[in-house]
Structures are given as C-alpha cells and as structure tokens.
C-alpha cells in the first residue's frame, strides 16, 4: 500500500470575517487585539455571568487558568478547544471561545460605540476654559521663577 504525498504542502488557512481558529498562536494574535470587551459566559447554553472588562493578558500555558475578575480578563488559549469568529446582523464581529459545553463570548467595545451620557457632561467650551486656565497658571509660574533670578 502506498501513500501519495503531495510535492507541495497545503497553504496556510485564510480566514476572513467568519470561521474557526484551532491554532493556539492564531488565537493569541486575534485576542491580543481586542482591548476592551463585553463578555458573556454560558455553560450548556445557560447564562452563568456577563460583564465588561479589559483583556490584560493572552497566553498559552497548560499550567495556568483563564481568569475573569475585577473587569480584567486573563485568557489562556489552552483553556479552550477553538475560537469561532462570527458577525452580528449589524456586521459587528464577536468571538466565541469554546471548550466542551462552555462558551466565553467576547464582544469588542469600540470607540464608535455610544458613550453613556454620564461620561459626556463636559462640553467643548468648558474643556477649552480649563486648558486656558492650566496654560495661564503655567505661564504665571514661569514668570514667578524668572523674578527669583538674581541677574
């Protein structure tokens, strides 16, 4: 019995917008770019927890855990079988980290996301006035320092 081996290896996968990533290094590269995310943790399809946080570290180590605590996500790609890339109906990307019956969904929070009203209390005029005051105080301080010069 003979096995036919192609003379050239298959090209590396090319995944655009949708697909399943099984290579740990590819998973790390994708997850490292996410930054701030909304996460949804489900087990057997039932919601276990959800929240928002920052991806602090993405690593590949069989001896360490994935930890989500205090709005910080420490993601070990060894904790998951694969990462599935998907898009919502509005064409926004999200990422499902799958391990058996567990899913950790990561939804990037982008700067184009609406900013809650409570964070936008300051208008442009108020900001400009504050900057002007800071610059004026700096100039006053520099002029005071020059007055102390003996020559």
CSV table of N, CA and C in Angstrom, one decimal:
chain,number,residue,atom,x,y,z
A,1,UNK,N,0.8,-1.2,0.0
A,1,UNK,CA,0.0,0.0,0.0
A,1,UNK,C,0.9,1.2,0.0
A,2,UNK,N,0.6,2.1,-0.9
A,2,UNK,CA,1.4,3.4,-1.0
A,2,UNK,C,0.6,4.6,-0.6
A,3,UNK,N,1.2,5.5,0.0
A,3,UNK,CA,0.6,6.8,0.4
A,3,UNK,C,1.1,7.9,-0.5
A,4,UNK,N,0.2,8.6,-1.1
A,4,UNK,CA,0.6,9.7,-2.0
A,4,UNK,C,0.8,11.0,-1.2
A,5,UNK,N,2.0,11.5,-1.2
A,5,UNK,CA,2.2,12.8,-0.5
A,5,UNK,C,2.4,13.9,-1.6
A,6,UNK,N,1.6,14.9,-1.5
A,6,UNK,CA,1.8,16.0,-2.5
A,6,UNK,C,3.1,16.6,-2.4
A,7,UNK,N,3.7,17.0,-3.5
A,7,UNK,CA,5.0,17.6,-3.5
A,7,UNK,C,5.1,18.9,-2.8
A,8,UNK,N,3.9,19.6,-2.8
A,8,UNK,CA,3.9,20.9,-2.1
A,8,UNK,C,2.9,20.8,-1.0
A,9,UNK,N,3.2,21.4,0.2
A,9,UNK,CA,2.3,21.3,1.3
A,9,UNK,C,1.1,22.2,1.0
A,10,UNK,N,0.0,22.0,1.7
A,10,UNK,CA,-1.2,22.8,1.5
A,10,UNK,C,-0.9,24.2,2.1
A,11,UNK,N,-1.5,25.2,1.5
A,11,UNK,CA,-1.3,26.6,2.0
A,11,UNK,C,-1.9,26.8,3.4
A,12,UNK,N,-1.4,27.7,4.1
A,12,UNK,CA,-1.9,28.0,5.4
A,12,UNK,C,-3.4,28.5,5.3
A,13,UNK,N,-4.2,28.2,6.2
A,13,UNK,CA,-5.6,28.7,6.1
A,13,UNK,C,-5.7,30.2,6.0
A,14,UNK,N,-6.8,30.7,5.3
A,14,UNK,CA,-7.1,32.1,5.2
A,14,UNK,C,-8.5,32.3,5.7
A,15,UNK,N,-8.7,33.0,6.8
A,15,UNK,CA,-10.0,33.1,7.4
A,15,UNK,C,-10.3,34.6,7.4
A,16,UNK,N,-11.5,34.9,6.8
A,16,UNK,CA,-11.9,36.3,6.7
A,16,UNK,C,-13.3,36.5,7.2
A,17,UNK,N,-13.4,37.2,8.3
A,17,UNK,CA,-14.6,37.5,9.0
A,17,UNK,C,-15.4,36.4,9.7
A,18,UNK,N,-15.4,35.2,9.1
A,18,UNK,CA,-16.1,34.0,9.7
A,18,UNK,C,-15.1,32.8,9.7
A,19,UNK,N,-15.3,32.0,10.7
A,19,UNK,CA,-14.5,30.8,10.7
A,19,UNK,C,-14.1,30.3,12.1
A,20,UNK,N,-13.4,29.2,12.1
A,20,UNK,CA,-13.0,28.5,13.3
A,20,UNK,C,-11.5,28.5,13.4
A,21,UNK,N,-10.9,29.0,14.5
A,21,UNK,CA,-9.5,29.0,14.7
A,21,UNK,C,-9.1,27.9,15.7
A,22,UNK,N,-8.2,27.0,15.3
A,22,UNK,CA,-7.8,26.0,16.3
A,22,UNK,C,-6.4,26.2,16.7
A,23,UNK,N,-5.6,26.9,15.9
A,23,UNK,CA,-4.2,27.1,16.2
A,23,UNK,C,-4.0,28.1,17.4
A,24,UNK,N,-3.3,27.7,18.4
A,24,UNK,CA,-3.2,28.5,19.6
A,24,UNK,C,-2.5,29.8,19.4
A,25,UNK,N,-1.5,29.9,18.5
A,25,UNK,CA,-0.9,31.1,18.2
A,25,UNK,C,-1.8,32.1,17.4
A,26,UNK,N,-2.6,31.5,16.5
A,26,UNK,CA,-3.5,32.4,15.8
A,26,UNK,C,-4.6,32.9,16.8
A,27,UNK,N,-5.0,32.1,17.7
A,27,UNK,CA,-6.0,32.6,18.7
A,27,UNK,C,-5.4,33.7,19.5
A,28,UNK,N,-4.1,33.6,20.0
A,28,UNK,CA,-3.5,34.6,20.7
A,28,UNK,C,-3.4,35.9,20.0
A,29,UNK,N,-3.1,35.8,18.7
A,29,UNK,CA,-2.9,37.1,17.9
A,29,UNK,C,-4.3,37.8,17.8
A,30,UNK,N,-5.3,37.0,17.6
A,30,UNK,CA,-6.7,37.7,17.5
A,30,UNK,C,-7.1,38.3,18.8
A,31,UNK,N,-6.9,37.6,19.9
A,31,UNK,CA,-7.4,38.0,21.2
A,31,UNK,C,-6.6,39.2,21.7
A,32,UNK,N,-5.3,39.3,21.4
A,32,UNK,CA,-4.4,40.4,21.8
A,32,UNK,C,-4.9,41.7,21.3
A,33,UNK,N,-5.6,41.7,20.1
A,33,UNK,CA,-6.0,43.0,19.5
A,33,UNK,C,-7.3,43.5,20.0
A,34,UNK,N,-8.0,42.8,20.9
A,34,UNK,CA,-9.4,43.2,21.3
A,34,UNK,C,-9.5,44.3,22.2
A,35,UNK,N,-8.6,44.4,23.2
A,35,UNK,CA,-8.7,45.5,24.2
A,35,UNK,C,-9.9,45.4,25.1
A,36,UNK,N,-10.8,46.3,25.1
A,36,UNK,CA,-12.0,46.3,26.0
A,36,UNK,C,-13.1,45.5,25.3
A,37,UNK,N,-13.7,44.7,26.1
A,37,UNK,CA,-14.8,43.8,25.6
A,37,UNK,C,-15.9,43.7,26.6
A,38,UNK,N,-17.0,43.3,26.0
A,38,UNK,CA,-18.2,42.8,26.8
A,38,UNK,C,-18.1,41.3,26.7
A,39,UNK,N,-18.2,40.6,27.9
A,39,UNK,CA,-18.1,39.1,27.8
A,39,UNK,C,-19.4,38.5,28.3
A,40,UNK,N,-19.7,37.3,27.8
A,40,UNK,CA,-20.9,36.6,28.1
A,40,UNK,C,-20.4,35.1,28.3
A,41,UNK,N,-20.6,34.6,29.5
A,41,UNK,CA,-20.1,33.2,29.8
A,41,UNK,C,-21.4,32.4,29.9
A,42,UNK,N,-21.4,31.3,29.1
A,42,UNK,CA,-22.5,30.4,29.2
A,42,UNK,C,-22.0,29.0,29.3
A,43,UNK,N,-22.8,28.2,30.0
A,43,UNK,CA,-22.5,26.7,30.2
A,43,UNK,C,-23.8,26.0,29.9
A,44,UNK,N,-23.6,25.0,28.9
A,44,UNK,CA,-24.8,24.3,28.4
A,44,UNK,C,-25.9,25.2,27.9
A,45,UNK,N,-25.5,26.4,27.4
A,45,UNK,CA,-26.5,27.3,26.8
A,45,UNK,C,-27.1,28.2,27.9
A,46,UNK,N,-26.8,28.0,29.1
A,46,UNK,CA,-27.4,28.9,30.2
A,46,UNK,C,-26.4,29.9,30.6
A,47,UNK,N,-26.9,31.1,30.8
A,47,UNK,CA,-26.1,32.3,31.2
A,47,UNK,C,-25.5,32.0,32.6
A,48,UNK,N,-24.2,32.1,32.7
A,48,UNK,CA,-23.5,32.0,34.0
A,48,UNK,C,-23.1,33.4,34.5
A,49,UNK,N,-22.5,34.2,33.6
A,49,UNK,CA,-22.1,35.5,34.0
A,49,UNK,C,-21.9,36.4,32.8
A,50,UNK,N,-21.9,37.7,33.0
A,50,UNK,CA,-21.6,38.6,31.9
A,50,UNK,C,-21.1,39.9,32.5
A,51,UNK,N,-20.4,40.7,31.7
A,51,UNK,CA,-19.9,42.0,32.2
A,51,UNK,C,-19.0,42.6,31.1
A,52,UNK,N,-18.3,43.6,31.5
A,52,UNK,CA,-17.3,44.3,30.7
A,52,UNK,C,-15.9,44.3,31.3
A,53,UNK,N,-14.9,44.3,30.5
A,53,UNK,CA,-13.6,44.4,31.0
A,53,UNK,C,-12.5,44.5,30.0
A,54,UNK,N,-11.3,44.6,30.4
A,54,UNK,CA,-10.1,44.7,29.5
A,54,UNK,C,-9.4,43.4,29.4
A,55,UNK,N,-9.0,43.1,28.3
A,55,UNK,CA,-8.1,41.9,28.1
A,55,UNK,C,-6.7,42.3,28.5
A,56,UNK,N,-6.3,41.8,29.7
A,56,UNK,CA,-5.0,42.2,30.3
A,56,UNK,C,-3.9,41.4,29.7
A,57,UNK,N,-4.1,40.1,29.5
A,57,UNK,CA,-3.1,39.2,29.1
A,57,UNK,C,-3.7,38.0,28.3
A,58,UNK,N,-3.0,37.6,27.2
A,58,UNK,CA,-3.4,36.4,26.5
A,58,UNK,C,-2.2,35.5,26.4
A,59,UNK,N,-2.3,34.3,26.9
A,59,UNK,CA,-1.1,33.4,26.9
A,59,UNK,C,-1.5,32.0,26.6
A,60,UNK,N,-0.5,31.2,26.5
A,60,UNK,CA,-0.6,29.8,26.0
A,60,UNK,C,0.2,28.9,27.0
A,61,UNK,N,-0.4,28.5,28.1
A,61,UNK,CA,0.3,27.7,29.1
A,61,UNK,C,-0.7,26.7,29.7
A,62,UNK,N,-0.3,25.4,29.6
A,62,UNK,CA,-1.2,24.4,30.1
A,62,UNK,C,-1.3,24.3,31.7
A,63,UNK,N,-0.5,25.1,32.4
A,63,UNK,CA,-0.5,25.1,33.8
A,63,UNK,C,-1.2,26.3,34.5
A,64,UNK,N,-1.7,27.2,33.7
A,64,UNK,CA,-2.4,28.3,34.2
A,64,UNK,C,-3.9,28.4,33.8
A,65,UNK,N,-4.7,29.1,34.6
A,65,UNK,CA,-6.1,29.2,34.3
A,65,UNK,C,-6.4,30.4,33.5
A,66,UNK,N,-7.5,30.4,32.8
A,66,UNK,CA,-8.2,31.6,32.3
A,66,UNK,C,-8.9,32.2,33.5
A,67,UNK,N,-8.7,33.5,33.7
A,67,UNK,CA,-9.3,34.2,34.9
A,67,UNK,C,-10.0,35.5,34.4
A,68,UNK,N,-11.3,35.6,34.8
A,68,UNK,CA,-12.0,36.8,34.6
A,68,UNK,C,-12.5,37.4,35.9
A,69,UNK,N,-11.9,38.5,36.3
A,69,UNK,CA,-12.2,39.1,37.7
A,69,UNK,C,-11.9,40.6,37.6
A,70,UNK,N,-12.7,41.4,38.4
A,70,UNK,CA,-12.4,42.8,38.5
A,70,UNK,C,-12.3,43.5,37.2
A,71,UNK,N,-13.1,43.2,36.2
A,71,UNK,CA,-13.1,43.9,34.9
A,71,UNK,C,-11.8,43.6,34.2
A,72,UNK,N,-11.1,42.5,34.5
A,72,UNK,CA,-9.8,42.1,33.9
A,72,UNK,C,-10.0,40.7,33.4
A,73,UNK,N,-9.5,40.5,32.1
A,73,UNK,CA,-9.6,39.1,31.5
A,73,UNK,C,-8.1,38.7,31.3
A,74,UNK,N,-7.8,37.5,31.9
A,74,UNK,CA,-6.5,36.9,31.6
A,74,UNK,C,-6.9,35.6,30.9
A,75,UNK,N,-6.6,35.6,29.6
A,75,UNK,CA,-7.1,34.5,28.8
A,75,UNK,C,-6.0,33.5,28.4
A,76,UNK,N,-6.2,32.3,28.8
A,76,UNK,CA,-5.2,31.2,28.4
A,76,UNK,C,-5.9,30.4,27.2
A,77,UNK,N,-5.3,30.5,26.1
A,77,UNK,CA,-5.8,29.8,24.9
A,77,UNK,C,-5.9,28.3,25.1
A,78,UNK,N,-5.1,27.8,26.1
A,78,UNK,CA,-5.1,26.3,26.4
A,78,UNK,C,-6.5,25.9,27.1
A,79,UNK,N,-7.2,26.9,27.6
A,79,UNK,CA,-8.5,26.7,28.3
A,79,UNK,C,-9.6,26.4,27.3
A,80,UNK,N,-9.3,26.5,26.0
A,80,UNK,CA,-10.4,26.4,25.0
A,80,UNK,C,-10.0,25.5,23.9
A,81,UNK,N,-11.0,24.8,23.3
A,81,UNK,CA,-10.8,24.0,22.1
A,81,UNK,C,-10.6,24.7,20.9
A,82,UNK,N,-11.3,25.8,20.7
A,82,UNK,CA,-11.2,26.6,19.5
A,82,UNK,C,-11.9,28.0,19.7
A,83,UNK,N,-11.6,28.9,18.8
A,83,UNK,CA,-12.2,30.2,18.8
A,83,UNK,C,-13.0,30.3,17.5
A,84,UNK,N,-14.2,30.8,17.6
A,84,UNK,CA,-15.1,30.9,16.4
A,84,UNK,C,-15.4,32.4,16.2
A,85,UNK,N,-15.0,32.8,14.9
A,85,UNK,CA,-15.3,34.2,14.5
A,85,UNK,C,-16.7,34.3,13.9
A,86,UNK,N,-17.4,35.3,14.4
A,86,UNK,CA,-18.8,35.4,13.8
A,86,UNK,C,-19.1,36.9,13.7
A,87,UNK,N,-20.2,37.2,13.1
A,87,UNK,CA,-20.7,38.6,13.0
A,87,UNK,C,-22.2,38.7,13.3
A,88,UNK,N,-22.6,39.8,13.9
A,88,UNK,CA,-24.0,40.1,14.2
A,88,UNK,C,-24.7,40.5,12.9
A,89,UNK,N,-26.0,40.7,13.1
A,89,UNK,CA,-26.8,41.1,11.9
A,89,UNK,C,-26.3,42.5,11.5
A,90,UNK,N,-25.8,43.3,12.4
A,90,UNK,CA,-25.3,44.6,12.1
A,90,UNK,C,-23.8,44.6,11.6
A,91,UNK,N,-23.3,43.4,11.3
A,91,UNK,CA,-21.9,43.1,10.8
A,91,UNK,C,-20.8,43.5,11.8
A,92,UNK,N,-21.2,43.4,13.1
A,92,UNK,CA,-20.2,43.6,14.2
A,92,UNK,C,-19.6,42.3,14.6
A,93,UNK,N,-18.3,42.2,14.7
A,93,UNK,CA,-17.6,41.0,15.0
A,93,UNK,C,-17.7,40.6,16.5
A,94,UNK,N,-17.8,39.3,16.7
A,94,UNK,CA,-17.7,38.8,18.1
A,94,UNK,C,-17.0,37.5,18.0
A,95,UNK,N,-16.5,37.0,19.2
A,95,UNK,CA,-15.6,35.9,19.2
A,95,UNK,C,-16.0,34.9,20.3
A,96,UNK,N,-16.3,33.7,19.9
A,96,UNK,CA,-16.7,32.7,20.9
A,96,UNK,C,-15.5,31.8,21.2
A,97,UNK,N,-15.1,31.7,22.4
A,97,UNK,CA,-14.1,30.8,22.9
A,97,UNK,C,-14.8,29.6,23.4
A,98,UNK,N,-14.6,28.4,22.8
A,98,UNK,CA,-15.4,27.2,23.1
A,98,UNK,C,-14.5,26.1,23.7
A,99,UNK,N,-15.1,25.5,24.8
A,99,UNK,CA,-14.5,24.4,25.4
A,99,UNK,C,-15.6,23.5,25.9
A,100,UNK,N,-15.7,22.4,25.3
A,100,UNK,CA,-16.8,21.4,25.6
A,100,UNK,C,-18.2,22.1,25.6
A,101,UNK,N,-18.8,22.2,26.7
A,101,UNK,CA,-20.1,22.9,26.9
A,101,UNK,C,-20.1,24.3,27.3
A,102,UNK,N,-18.9,24.8,27.4
A,102,UNK,CA,-18.6,26.2,27.9
A,102,UNK,C,-18.4,27.1,26.7
A,103,UNK,N,-18.9,28.3,26.8
A,103,UNK,CA,-18.7,29.4,25.8
A,103,UNK,C,-18.4,30.7,26.5
A,104,UNK,N,-17.3,31.3,26.1
A,104,UNK,CA,-16.9,32.6,26.6
A,104,UNK,C,-17.0,33.5,25.4
A,105,UNK,N,-18.1,34.3,25.2
A,105,UNK,CA,-18.2,35.2,24.1
A,105,UNK,C,-17.6,36.6,24.4
A,106,UNK,N,-16.8,37.1,23.5
A,106,UNK,CA,-16.1,38.3,23.6
A,106,UNK,C,-16.7,39.3,22.5
A,107,UNK,N,-17.2,40.4,22.9
A,107,UNK,CA,-17.8,41.4,22.0
A,107,UNK,C,-16.9,42.6,22.2
A,108,UNK,N,-16.1,43.0,21.2
A,108,UNK,CA,-15.3,44.2,21.3
A,108,UNK,C,-16.1,45.4,21.6
A,109,UNK,N,-15.6,46.3,22.4
A,109,UNK,CA,-16.2,47.6,22.7
A,109,UNK,C,-15.3,48.6,21.9
A,110,UNK,N,-15.9,49.2,20.9
A,110,UNK,CA,-15.0,50.1,20.1
A,110,UNK,C,-15.3,51.5,20.4
A,111,UNK,N,-14.4,52.4,20.0
A,111,UNK,CA,-14.6,53.8,20.2
A,111,UNK,C,-15.8,54.4,19.5
A,112,UNK,N,-16.3,53.7,18.5
A,112,UNK,CA,-17.5,54.1,17.8
A,112,UNK,C,-18.8,53.8,18.6
A,113,UNK,N,-18.6,52.9,19.6
A,113,UNK,CA,-19.8,52.6,20.5
A,113,UNK,C,-20.3,53.9,21.1
A,114,UNK,N,-21.6,54.0,21.4
A,114,UNK,CA,-22.1,55.2,22.0
A,114,UNK,C,-21.6,55.3,23.4
A,115,UNK,N,-21.2,56.6,23.7
A,115,UNK,CA,-20.7,56.9,25.0
A,115,UNK,C,-21.9,57.2,25.9
A,116,UNK,N,-21.9,56.6,27.1
A,116,UNK,CA,-23.0,56.9,28.0
A,116,UNK,C,-23.1,58.4,28.3
A,117,UNK,N,-24.3,59.0,28.5
A,117,UNK,CA,-24.4,60.4,28.8
A,117,UNK,C,-23.7,60.8,30.0
A,118,UNK,N,-23.6,59.9,31.0
A,118,UNK,CA,-22.9,60.3,32.3
A,118,UNK,C,-21.4,60.6,32.1
A,119,UNK,N,-20.8,60.1,31.0
A,119,UNK,CA,-19.4,60.4,30.7
A,119,UNK,C,-19.2,61.6,29.9
A,120,UNK,N,-20.3,62.2,29.4
A,120,UNK,CA,-20.1,63.3,28.4
A,120,UNK,C,-20.7,64.6,29.0
A,121,UNK,N,-20.5,64.9,30.3
A,121,UNK,CA,-21.0,66.1,30.9
A,121,UNK,C,-20.3,67.3,30.5
A,122,UNK,N,-19.1,67.2,30.1
A,122,UNK,CA,-18.3,68.4,29.8
A,122,UNK,C,-18.4,68.8,28.3
A,123,UNK,N,-18.7,70.0,28.0
A,123,UNK,CA,-18.8,70.4,26.6
A,123,UNK,C,-17.5,71.0,26.2
A,124,UNK,N,-17.4,71.3,24.9
A,124,UNK,CA,-16.1,71.8,24.3
A,124,UNK,C,-15.7,73.2,25.0
A,125,UNK,N,-16.6,74.1,25.2
A,125,UNK,CA,-16.3,75.4,25.8
A,125,UNK,C,-15.7,75.2,27.2
A,126,UNK,N,-16.3,74.3,28.0
A,126,UNK,CA,-15.7,74.0,29.4
A,126,UNK,C,-14.3,73.5,29.3
A,127,UNK,N,-14.1,72.6,28.4
A,127,UNK,CA,-12.8,72.0,28.2
A,127,UNK,C,-11.8,73.0,27.8
A,128,UNK,N,-12.2,73.9,26.9
A,128,UNK,CA,-11.3,74.9,26.4
A,128,UNK,C,-10.9,75.9,27.5
A,129,UNK,N,-11.9,76.2,28.4
A,129,UNK,CA,-11.7,77.1,29.5
A,129,UNK,C,-10.7,76.5,30.5
A,130,UNK,N,-10.8,75.2,30.7
A,130,UNK,CA,-9.9,74.5,31.6
A,130,UNK,C,-8.5,74.5,31.1
A,131,UNK,N,-8.3,74.2,29.8
A,131,UNK,CA,-7.0,74.2,29.2
A,131,UNK,C,-6.4,75.6,29.3
A,132,UNK,N,-7.2,76.7,29.0
A,132,UNK,CA,-6.7,78.0,29.1
A,132,UNK,C,-6.2,78.4,30.5
A,133,UNK,N,-7.0,77.9,31.5
A,133,UNK,CA,-6.6,78.2,32.9
A,133,UNK,C,-5.3,77.5,33.3
A,134,UNK,N,-5.1,76.2,32.8
A,134,UNK,CA,-3.9,75.5,33.1
A,134,UNK,C,-2.7,76.2,32.4
A,135,UNK,N,-2.8,76.6,31.2
A,135,UNK,CA,-1.7,77.2,30.5
A,135,UNK,C,-1.4,78.6,31.1
A,136,UNK,N,-2.4,79.3,31.5
A,136,UNK,CA,-2.2,80.6,32.2
A,136,UNK,C,-1.4,80.4,33.5
A,137,UNK,N,-1.8,79.4,34.3
A,137,UNK,CA,-1.1,79.1,35.5
A,137,UNK,C,0.3,78.7,35.3
A,138,UNK,N,0.6,78.0,34.2
A,138,UNK,CA,1.9,77.6,33.9
A,138,UNK,C,2.8,78.8,33.5
A,139,UNK,N,2.2,79.7,32.8
A,139,UNK,CA,3.0,80.9,32.4
A,139,UNK,C,3.2,81.8,33.7
A,140,UNK,N,2.2,81.9,34.5
A,140,UNK,CA,2.4,82.7,35.8
A,140,UNK,C,3.6,82.0,36.6
A,141,UNK,N,3.6,80.7,36.7
A,141,UNK,CA,4.6,80.1,37.5
A,141,UNK,C,6.0,80.3,36.9
A,142,UNK,N,6.1,80.3,35.5
A,142,UNK,CA,7.4,80.5,34.9
A,142,UNK,C,7.8,82.0,35.1
A,143,UNK,N,6.9,82.9,35.0
A,143,UNK,CA,7.3,84.3,35.3
A,143,UNK,C,7.7,84.5,36.7
A,144,UNK,N,7.1,83.9,37.7
A,144,UNK,CA,7.5,83.9,39.1
A,144,UNK,C,8.9,83.4,39.3
A,145,UNK,N,9.2,82.3,38.6
A,145,UNK,CA,10.5,81.7,38.7
A,145,UNK,C,11.6,82.7,38.1
A,146,UNK,N,11.3,83.4,37.1
A,146,UNK,CA,12.2,84.4,36.5
A,146,UNK,C,12.5,85.5,37.4
A,147,UNK,N,11.5,85.9,38.3
A,147,UNK,CA,11.6,87.0,39.2
A,147,UNK,C,12.7,86.7,40.3
A,148,UNK,N,12.8,85.4,40.6
A,148,UNK,CA,13.8,85.0,41.6
A,148,UNK,C,15.2,85.0,41.1
A,149,UNK,N,15.4,85.1,39.8
A,149,UNK,CA,16.7,85.1,39.2
A,149,UNK,C,17.5,86.3,39.6
A,150,UNK,N,18.7,86.2,40.2
A,150,UNK,CA,19.5,87.3,40.7
A,150,UNK,C,20.1,88.2,39.6
A,151,UNK,N,20.1,87.8,38.4
A,151,UNK,CA,20.7,88.6,37.3
A,151,UNK,C,19.9,88.7,36.1
